[in-house]
Every structure is written in structure tokens, then in C-alpha cells.
């Protein structure tokens, strides 16, 4: 069986370091592993419109930002097909058919959708499109016959929902769709990177992000203002490492060579954590180290982005070519789906009888 990746991001803002550790980094590694026959990376503008219907300009402006962030991180248009979701009309058609296979109460049970509805204060005014986005995500994944979907932990319920739809579809209409596997980051700290304010998830909608394209002075300002252990008031106080965003970021980003370069009095992160727990290690020192680590990690990404910013017409061309290629793939799946569902009226005339 062909090994195929499909994943993507909503163009609601520039991408941040949560996206990077949660999914982008893994994608680039998988892309370069040579283990995949096809890789599709989707800029999910139609999904972004489900909770931004009144702000089409926001979604439109952010397509280029997300594309630049992709290229900056090392997604390579020669190896990965980067495309824009709404340019593939087959995805909407598939969503419409899948809606018949899912109950309202099943969508209501989705914990990520529940949390997002609460976060957006939708209460009784949830747009139907937003409510159904897990179904449209199942259409995205299956249209490309994806076998692997590298995403952050918040996407687990979406993948579960997708697999249920695949089962149901195949059991009613016959084996047609491919069941995908979720690919989560191996590093626990990367599953759901908290915001710099200590909130459970760094998210564009919460404004608690360090963006991939952030300038060095802004990275420093954000790192130095980060939330830490609120009970660690004086340097000599013992501190808590668990749930402390600064240490979660170090878990996500630091490598042994960073210690040799920036903080040689410690050999590894465990040693630093032990000192913090015992007391006698100040937040400022730890944050300064984290700042150095983040600067080292983000500098090459920012530089690659600047290079692509000077080649915008190439970015336009690669998105157009990617969208055309993606439409071909989705159209082939749609043909199979229509055949399986017996709605391919003008391909066969067996129904033309009394
Ligand atoms: P929005 O607030 O508009 O929903 P977002 O910041 O949640 O934006 P998405 O575009 O919804 O970003 O998510 C894209 C991908 O990045 C998904 O695979 C998601 O799991 C992953 N991701 C987003 N935020 C984080 C995070 N803080 N930690 C780990 N992974 C994340
Ligand atoms: Mg999100």
C-alpha cells in the first residue's frame, strides 16, 4: 500500500512554535525520510472560514504567511504538494456525503470541539460549519487516501472521528476509503505546547504565541516575560518544574549541545531541573538560557523565510501547481466514492430501466 501523508494548518495567523514542535518539525523529518510516496500539506482556508466567516480578508492575507512558514521550516515543494483547501471542490462534496454517516450527538461529544466552542464564546450561536469541521477534516484526509496524519494532540478526536467515518462508509458501500493513523510527536512536551501565559495551549486565537518569524528582540521579550512557577518567588525558594512553561519549552527545544554552548555549568536538562527543584536557581537565569536555545532554533527558520519573501512569485506558482495536482488526486477518490455510493449516474446506465 502507498504511504501517504495529509496534514495542514488554518490560515488564521502566522505559524508559531507550537505548530513547529507539534507537527511541522515531524512533517519535515517524514518528508526527508523518503518513506512516503506522496505528501500533501493543506492550507485549510475553508476550515478557517468556519469561525471567521465575517473576516474573509484575514484568511486571504494569511495564506501567504502560512506558505512562507512552511517553506521556512523546510517543507520542499519538490517533495511535498502544498495546496489551498478551497481550491479543491471535491472536499466539500465528500463532506456533504459524510455528514449522513455522523450523528449530531457524536459531534457534540468531541472534546476538542467542545473546548473550542467554549474558548470562542459561541454558546448557542455555533455556526453549523464550525460544528461540522471534524467531518470536513475526515473528507480532507480520505480524499488523499492518507495513511499518516502528523498533528498535535488536540487532533486526536478528529482522527478518531475520521476512522469511524471510514469504517461506516466501507461497511455500507464496500471497501473504498483508507483508514489513517495519527502521528504524534515522540517528545511528550511537544504534544500540546502551552502558551507563554501558561495557558494549556499556545494558539493563534489566544494571542499567547511565539511566532516562527518573530524578530530576535521580540523572542527575547516574550521569553523573559514567560509565566513560571508562581510560588518560586525568591532565588533560594524550591521551584516546581512540572507544568512550568519555561521547563516545558526546554523539554521541547533544548538539546545537550545547547548546554555546552550556552550553559556549560550544567551537563543536561535533568541537572538544571534538579537545581531548580532544590532552590537556589533563579527564573531569570533559566529564561536567559531558554532565550539562547530559542534564538538558535529560530534563526535558520527566519533566514529561510526572508529568502522566500524575496521570491513571492515562486510561492504563488508552487501553490497554484500544488492545488492543481491535489485536485487531480481528490477527483480520482471522488470517482471511487460516487461509484461506491451508486451516484455515478452517467458512468453506468443500469439504473435506466423500469
Ligand atoms: P487556531 O487558534 O486558529 O485554531 P491553532 O494555533 O490552534 O490556530 P491550527 O491551525 O488549529 O493552529 O493547528 C494546526 C496544527 O498545529 C495541528 O496539527 C495542531 O495539532 C498543531 N498545534 C497547534 N497548536 C499547537 C500546540 N500548542 N502544541 C502542539 N501542537 C499544536
Ligand atoms: Mg486550532
Short mmCIF file of C-alpha atoms and ligand atoms in Angstrom, two decimals:
data_model
loop_
_atom_site.label_atom_id
_atom_site.label_comp_id
_atom_site.label_asym_id
_atom_site.label_seq_id
_atom_site.Cartn_x
_atom_site.Cartn_y
_atom_site.Cartn_z
CA UNK A 1 0.00 0.00 0.00
CA UNK A 2 1.18 3.50 -0.81
CA UNK A 3 2.34 5.54 2.18
CA UNK A 4 0.64 8.93 2.04
CA UNK A 5 0.68 11.95 4.37
CA UNK A 6 -2.00 14.60 4.64
CA UNK A 7 -1.88 17.38 7.19
CA UNK A 8 -2.35 21.13 7.36
CA UNK A 9 -2.98 24.34 9.22
CA UNK A 10 -5.62 27.04 9.34
CA UNK A 11 -4.53 30.36 7.79
CA UNK A 12 -5.71 32.41 10.76
CA UNK A 13 -2.28 33.87 11.50
CA UNK A 14 1.41 33.20 11.19
CA UNK A 15 2.52 29.82 12.48
CA UNK A 16 4.03 29.59 15.95
CA UNK A 17 6.49 27.39 17.80
CA UNK A 18 3.59 25.18 19.00
CA UNK A 19 2.89 24.27 15.38
CA UNK A 20 6.58 23.69 14.87
CA UNK A 21 7.15 21.18 17.67
CA UNK A 22 3.61 19.72 17.44
CA UNK A 23 3.58 18.96 13.76
CA UNK A 24 5.80 20.94 11.36
CA UNK A 25 9.12 19.56 12.56
CA UNK A 26 7.83 15.99 12.31
CA UNK A 27 6.45 16.67 8.83
CA UNK A 28 9.78 17.89 7.56
CA UNK A 29 11.51 14.83 9.06
CA UNK A 30 8.95 12.48 7.48
CA UNK A 31 9.27 14.34 4.18
CA UNK A 32 13.02 13.87 4.19
CA UNK A 33 12.89 10.26 5.41
CA UNK A 34 11.99 9.06 1.92
CA UNK A 35 9.46 6.64 3.46
CA UNK A 36 6.43 8.34 1.93
CA UNK A 37 5.19 8.04 -1.64
CA UNK A 38 3.07 11.19 -1.54
CA UNK A 39 2.87 14.13 0.88
CA UNK A 40 0.03 16.65 0.87
CA UNK A 41 0.20 19.78 3.00
CA UNK A 42 -3.02 21.75 3.08
CA UNK A 43 -3.63 25.39 3.94
CA UNK A 44 -7.08 24.94 5.47
CA UNK A 45 -8.76 28.19 4.43
CA UNK A 46 -12.26 26.68 4.21
CA UNK A 47 -11.89 25.40 7.75
CA UNK A 48 -10.60 28.81 8.89
CA UNK A 49 -13.77 30.38 7.45
CA UNK A 50 -15.95 28.21 9.69
CA UNK A 51 -15.23 30.59 12.58
CA UNK A 52 -14.09 33.61 10.55
CA UNK A 53 -16.93 33.97 8.06
CA UNK A 54 -17.08 37.72 8.65
CA UNK A 55 -13.36 38.15 8.10
CA UNK A 56 -12.51 36.71 4.69
CA UNK A 57 -9.66 39.23 4.34
CA UNK A 58 -7.95 37.76 7.42
CA UNK A 59 -7.99 34.28 5.91
CA UNK A 60 -6.91 35.54 2.47
CA UNK A 61 -3.97 37.52 3.87
CA UNK A 62 -2.72 34.63 5.94
CA UNK A 63 -2.43 32.11 3.10
CA UNK A 64 0.92 33.59 2.12
CA UNK A 65 2.05 33.77 5.76
CA UNK A 66 1.40 30.06 6.31
CA UNK A 67 3.01 29.15 2.97
CA UNK A 68 6.14 31.13 3.91
CA UNK A 69 6.26 29.49 7.33
CA UNK A 70 6.08 26.06 5.65
CA UNK A 71 8.93 26.83 3.30
CA UNK A 72 10.91 28.42 6.13
CA UNK A 73 10.70 25.20 8.15
CA UNK A 74 11.99 23.11 5.26
CA UNK A 75 8.90 21.80 3.53
CA UNK A 76 10.12 21.29 -0.01
CA UNK A 77 7.70 21.79 -2.91
CA UNK A 78 9.62 19.17 -4.92
CA UNK A 79 8.80 16.55 -2.28
CA UNK A 80 5.51 17.82 -0.79
CA UNK A 81 2.39 19.07 -2.55
CA UNK A 82 1.37 22.29 -0.83
CA UNK A 83 -2.17 23.37 -1.71
CA UNK A 84 -5.13 25.56 -0.73
CA UNK A 85 -8.16 23.68 0.60
CA UNK A 86 -10.96 25.71 -1.03
CA UNK A 87 -9.39 25.21 -4.47
CA UNK A 88 -10.37 21.53 -4.23
CA UNK A 89 -14.20 21.45 -4.58
CA UNK A 90 -14.27 17.66 -4.18
CA UNK A 91 -13.54 18.14 -0.47
CA UNK A 92 -16.85 19.95 0.04
CA UNK A 93 -18.72 17.27 -1.85
CA UNK A 94 -17.19 14.50 0.25
CA UNK A 95 -18.05 16.40 3.44
CA UNK A 96 -21.67 16.56 2.35
CA UNK A 97 -21.87 12.78 1.90
CA UNK A 98 -20.02 12.05 5.16
CA UNK A 99 -22.49 14.20 7.11
CA UNK A 100 -25.04 11.44 6.63
CA UNK A 101 -22.77 8.98 8.44
CA UNK A 102 -22.35 11.02 11.65
CA UNK A 103 -24.90 11.86 14.33
CA UNK A 104 -25.27 15.28 15.93
CA UNK A 105 -24.62 13.79 19.38
CA UNK A 106 -21.39 12.21 18.11
CA UNK A 107 -20.07 15.60 17.01
CA UNK A 108 -21.23 17.15 20.28
CA UNK A 109 -19.11 14.64 22.20
CA UNK A 110 -15.87 15.73 20.50
CA UNK A 111 -13.77 17.18 23.38
CA UNK A 112 -11.66 19.45 21.16
CA UNK A 113 -14.74 20.96 19.50
CA UNK A 114 -16.31 21.40 22.95
CA UNK A 115 -13.25 23.26 24.25
CA UNK A 116 -13.02 25.41 21.13
CA UNK A 117 -16.72 26.37 21.32
CA UNK A 118 -16.16 27.45 24.91
CA UNK A 119 -12.99 29.38 24.03
CA UNK A 120 -14.80 31.29 21.27
CA UNK A 121 -17.84 32.02 23.48
CA UNK A 122 -20.10 30.59 20.79
CA UNK A 123 -22.59 29.09 23.25
CA UNK A 124 -25.92 28.93 21.37
CA UNK A 125 -24.61 30.66 18.25
CA UNK A 126 -22.27 27.98 16.91
CA UNK A 127 -22.02 28.18 13.12
CA UNK A 128 -23.13 24.82 11.66
CA UNK A 129 -19.98 24.80 9.54
CA UNK A 130 -17.76 25.11 12.60
CA UNK A 131 -19.66 22.38 14.38
CA UNK A 132 -19.10 20.07 11.41
CA UNK A 133 -15.42 20.78 10.84
CA UNK A 134 -14.32 17.35 12.13
CA UNK A 135 -16.39 15.85 9.30
CA UNK A 136 -14.79 18.12 6.73
CA UNK A 137 -11.40 17.14 8.14
CA UNK A 138 -12.29 13.49 7.53
CA UNK A 139 -13.02 14.47 3.92
CA UNK A 140 -9.60 16.15 3.61
CA UNK A 141 -7.78 13.12 4.98
CA UNK A 142 -9.63 10.47 2.98
CA UNK A 143 -9.69 12.42 -0.30
CA UNK A 144 -5.93 11.94 -0.43
CA UNK A 145 -6.10 8.35 0.88
CA UNK A 146 -3.75 9.42 3.67
CA UNK A 147 -2.22 6.64 5.74
CA UNK A 148 -0.44 9.01 8.16
CA UNK A 149 -1.53 12.34 9.64
CA UNK A 150 1.18 14.14 11.65
CA UNK A 151 -0.59 16.56 14.03
CA UNK A 152 -0.64 17.81 17.62
CA UNK A 153 -2.51 16.02 20.40
CA UNK A 154 -5.62 18.24 20.09
CA UNK A 155 -6.30 16.50 16.79
CA UNK A 156 -6.73 13.01 18.31
CA UNK A 157 -10.56 13.23 18.46
CA UNK A 158 -10.60 14.35 14.80
CA UNK A 159 -8.63 11.31 13.74
CA UNK A 160 -10.90 9.04 15.76
CA UNK A 161 -13.92 10.60 14.07
CA UNK A 162 -12.30 10.15 10.67
CA UNK A 163 -11.60 6.47 11.30
CA UNK A 164 -15.23 5.96 12.36
CA UNK A 165 -16.44 7.56 9.13
CA UNK A 166 -14.11 5.34 7.09
CA UNK A 167 -15.44 2.22 8.87
CA UNK A 168 -19.02 3.22 8.40
CA UNK A 169 -18.56 4.20 4.76
CA UNK A 170 -16.72 0.98 3.90
CA UNK A 171 -19.24 -1.19 5.74
CA UNK A 172 -22.21 0.36 3.92
CA UNK A 173 -20.76 0.98 0.45
CA UNK A 174 -17.90 -1.54 0.29
CA UNK A 175 -14.12 -1.11 0.78
CA UNK A 176 -13.36 2.29 -0.71
CA UNK A 177 -11.65 4.54 1.81
CA UNK A 178 -8.30 4.22 3.56
CA UNK A 179 -8.03 4.32 7.35
CA UNK A 180 -5.41 6.84 8.54
CA UNK A 181 -3.05 6.64 11.51
CA UNK A 182 -2.28 9.67 13.66
CA UNK A 183 1.44 10.51 14.01
CA UNK A 184 2.05 12.35 17.28
CA UNK A 185 5.35 13.92 18.34
CA UNK A 186 7.51 11.45 20.28
CA UNK A 187 8.54 14.13 22.79
CA UNK A 188 5.78 14.48 25.44
CA UNK A 189 6.40 18.22 25.83
CA UNK A 190 5.58 18.73 22.14
CA UNK A 191 2.13 17.14 22.21
CA UNK A 192 0.50 20.40 23.29
CA UNK A 193 2.89 23.25 23.85
CA UNK A 194 1.47 25.74 26.38
CA UNK A 195 1.27 29.47 25.70
CA UNK A 196 3.78 31.94 27.14
CA UNK A 197 0.97 32.90 29.55
CA UNK A 198 0.91 29.34 30.92
CA UNK A 199 -2.46 28.57 29.31
CA UNK A 200 -2.86 24.94 28.26
CA UNK A 201 -2.22 25.52 24.53
CA UNK A 202 -0.29 28.01 22.51
CA UNK A 203 -2.88 29.15 19.99
CA UNK A 204 -3.25 31.92 17.44
CA UNK A 205 -6.73 32.57 18.82
CA UNK A 206 -5.41 33.15 22.35
CA UNK A 207 -2.59 35.56 21.44
CA UNK A 208 -0.05 33.73 23.61
CA UNK A 209 2.37 32.72 20.88
CA UNK A 210 6.00 32.97 19.89
CA UNK A 211 5.80 33.08 16.11
CA UNK A 212 8.28 31.32 13.86
CA UNK A 213 9.01 34.59 12.08
CA UNK A 214 9.50 36.59 15.28
CA UNK A 215 12.49 39.00 15.35
CA UNK A 216 15.26 38.23 17.93
CA UNK A 217 14.37 41.17 20.24
CA UNK A 218 10.69 40.08 20.35
CA UNK A 219 11.60 36.45 21.07
CA UNK A 220 13.71 37.67 23.97
CA UNK A 221 10.95 39.95 25.29
CA UNK A 222 8.43 37.11 25.17
CA UNK A 223 10.72 34.53 26.78
CA UNK A 224 11.72 36.90 29.58
CA UNK A 225 8.02 37.65 30.29
CA UNK A 226 7.02 33.99 30.43
CA UNK A 227 4.87 32.55 33.15
CA UNK A 228 6.81 30.27 35.56
CA UNK A 229 6.14 28.66 38.95
CA UNK A 230 4.11 31.34 40.83
CA UNK A 231 5.44 30.08 44.21
CA UNK A 232 9.07 30.44 43.20
CA UNK A 233 9.40 33.99 44.48
CA UNK A 234 13.00 34.22 45.67
CA UNK A 235 16.01 32.58 44.10
CA UNK A 236 16.54 30.36 47.16
CA UNK A 237 12.95 29.03 47.11
CA UNK A 238 12.47 25.48 45.82
CA UNK A 239 10.70 25.57 42.44
CA UNK A 240 8.31 23.35 40.53
CA UNK A 241 9.37 22.03 37.16
CA UNK A 242 6.19 20.10 36.27
CA UNK A 243 3.68 22.30 34.49
CA UNK A 244 6.18 25.18 34.45
CA UNK A 245 6.10 26.53 30.85
CA UNK A 246 9.77 27.53 30.85
CA UNK A 247 10.79 23.93 31.59
CA UNK A 248 8.21 22.51 29.19
CA UNK A 249 9.77 24.69 26.45
CA UNK A 250 13.23 23.46 27.47
CA UNK A 251 11.94 19.87 27.25
CA UNK A 252 10.63 20.66 23.77
CA UNK A 253 13.57 22.63 22.37
CA UNK A 254 16.82 22.10 24.26
CA UNK A 255 19.47 19.60 23.26
CA UNK A 256 22.66 18.58 25.10
CA UNK A 257 24.79 20.71 22.74
CA UNK A 258 22.86 23.81 23.84
CA UNK A 259 24.20 23.26 27.38
CA UNK A 260 27.78 23.00 26.15
CA UNK A 261 27.32 26.21 24.18
CA UNK A 262 25.19 28.41 26.45
CA UNK A 263 25.21 26.98 30.00
CA UNK A 264 28.30 24.83 30.46
CA UNK A 265 27.98 24.64 34.28
CA UNK A 266 25.17 22.10 33.72
CA UNK A 267 25.64 18.98 31.60
CA UNK A 268 22.00 18.36 30.81
CA UNK A 269 18.41 19.42 31.44
CA UNK A 270 17.91 16.98 34.33
CA UNK A 271 20.74 18.66 36.24
CA UNK A 272 19.19 22.08 35.70
CA UNK A 273 15.78 20.79 36.78
CA UNK A 274 17.24 19.27 39.98
CA UNK A 275 18.83 22.58 40.91
CA UNK A 276 15.55 24.44 40.31
CA UNK A 277 13.67 21.93 42.47
CA UNK A 278 16.22 22.26 45.31
CA UNK A 279 16.15 26.05 45.22
CA UNK A 280 18.98 28.47 44.52
CA UNK A 281 18.34 28.81 40.79
CA UNK A 282 16.58 31.97 39.60
CA UNK A 283 13.99 32.20 36.85
CA UNK A 284 15.99 34.86 35.01
CA UNK A 285 18.95 32.53 34.54
CA UNK A 286 16.73 29.74 33.21
CA UNK A 287 14.89 32.14 30.91
CA UNK A 288 18.16 33.54 29.56
CA UNK A 289 19.19 30.01 28.67
CA UNK A 290 15.81 29.31 27.07
CA UNK A 291 16.15 32.52 25.07
CA UNK A 292 19.52 31.36 23.71
CA UNK A 293 18.04 27.98 22.78
CA UNK A 294 15.03 29.54 21.04
CA UNK A 295 17.21 32.04 19.18
CA UNK A 296 19.45 29.21 17.93
CA UNK A 297 16.45 27.18 16.80
CA UNK A 298 14.54 30.02 15.12
CA UNK A 299 17.38 31.87 13.37
CA UNK A 300 17.75 29.49 10.40
CA UNK A 301 13.96 29.35 10.01
CA UNK A 302 13.72 33.16 9.96
CA UNK A 303 16.54 33.42 7.45
CA UNK A 304 14.99 30.87 5.11
CA UNK A 305 11.70 32.76 5.38
CA UNK A 306 13.40 36.03 4.38
CA UNK A 307 14.85 34.26 1.35
CA UNK A 308 11.38 33.07 0.26
CA UNK A 309 9.88 36.52 0.99
CA UNK A 310 12.04 37.71 -1.92
CA UNK A 311 10.56 35.03 -4.20
CA UNK A 312 6.82 35.60 -3.79
CA UNK A 313 6.01 34.85 -7.42
CA UNK A 314 7.59 31.41 -7.00
CA UNK A 315 5.43 30.86 -3.91
CA UNK A 316 2.33 31.79 -5.95
CA UNK A 317 3.35 29.35 -8.68
CA UNK A 318 4.02 26.48 -6.32
CA UNK A 319 0.67 26.95 -4.54
CA UNK A 320 -1.13 27.01 -7.89
CA UNK A 321 0.67 23.92 -9.18
CA UNK A 322 0.14 22.17 -5.82
CA UNK A 323 -3.58 22.94 -5.85
CA UNK A 324 -3.94 21.63 -9.40
CA UNK A 325 -2.14 18.39 -8.53
CA UNK A 326 -4.17 17.97 -5.33
CA UNK A 327 -7.42 18.41 -7.24
CA UNK A 328 -6.48 15.56 -9.58
CA UNK A 329 -5.92 13.21 -6.65
CA UNK A 330 -9.15 14.23 -4.91
CA UNK A 331 -11.12 13.86 -8.15
CA UNK A 332 -9.90 10.26 -8.52
CA UNK A 333 -11.07 9.44 -4.98
CA UNK A 334 -14.41 11.13 -5.66
CA UNK A 335 -14.94 8.93 -8.69
CA UNK A 336 -14.50 5.84 -6.48
CA UNK A 337 -16.78 7.29 -3.80
CA UNK A 338 -19.53 8.13 -6.29
CA UNK A 339 -19.26 4.66 -7.77
CA UNK A 340 -19.47 3.03 -4.33
CA UNK A 341 -22.43 5.21 -3.35
CA UNK A 342 -24.18 4.45 -6.65
CA UNK A 343 -24.40 8.09 -7.64
CA UNK A 344 -22.27 7.80 -10.77
CA UNK A 345 -25.37 8.02 -12.97
CA UNK A 346 -23.72 8.93 -16.24
CA UNK A 347 -20.88 6.42 -15.95
CA UNK A 348 -23.26 3.43 -15.95
CA UNK A 349 -26.83 3.23 -17.30
CA UNK A 350 -28.01 0.18 -15.31
CA UNK A 351 -30.49 2.41 -13.45
CA UNK A 352 -32.17 3.48 -16.71
CA UNK A 353 -34.87 0.82 -16.61
CA UNK A 354 -38.39 0.46 -15.25
P1 LIG B 1 -6.44 28.42 15.80
O1 LIG B 1 -6.35 29.13 17.09
O2 LIG B 1 -6.83 29.29 14.63
O3 LIG B 1 -7.21 27.13 15.88
P2 LIG B 1 -4.02 26.97 16.20
O4 LIG B 1 -2.88 27.74 16.74
O5 LIG B 1 -4.79 26.05 17.08
O6 LIG B 1 -4.96 28.02 15.48
P3 LIG B 1 -4.25 25.15 13.98
O7 LIG B 1 -4.09 25.65 12.60
O8 LIG B 1 -5.63 24.89 14.51
O9 LIG B 1 -3.50 26.16 14.96
O10 LIG B 1 -3.39 23.81 14.19
C1 LIG B 1 -2.52 23.31 13.20
C2 LIG B 1 -1.69 22.15 13.70
O11 LIG B 1 -0.79 22.55 14.72
C3 LIG B 1 -2.49 20.99 14.29
O12 LIG B 1 -1.87 19.78 13.92
C4 LIG B 1 -2.36 21.19 15.77
O13 LIG B 1 -2.46 19.96 16.47
C5 LIG B 1 -0.95 21.74 15.89
N1 LIG B 1 -0.83 22.64 17.04
C6 LIG B 1 -1.45 23.84 17.19
N2 LIG B 1 -1.13 24.38 18.37
C7 LIG B 1 -0.29 23.50 19.00
C8 LIG B 1 0.39 23.49 20.26
N3 LIG B 1 0.27 24.50 21.11
N4 LIG B 1 1.18 22.43 20.57
C9 LIG B 1 1.32 21.40 19.71
N5 LIG B 1 0.70 21.34 18.50
C10 LIG B 1 -0.09 22.39 18.14
MG1 LIG B 2 -6.71 25.04 16.27
#
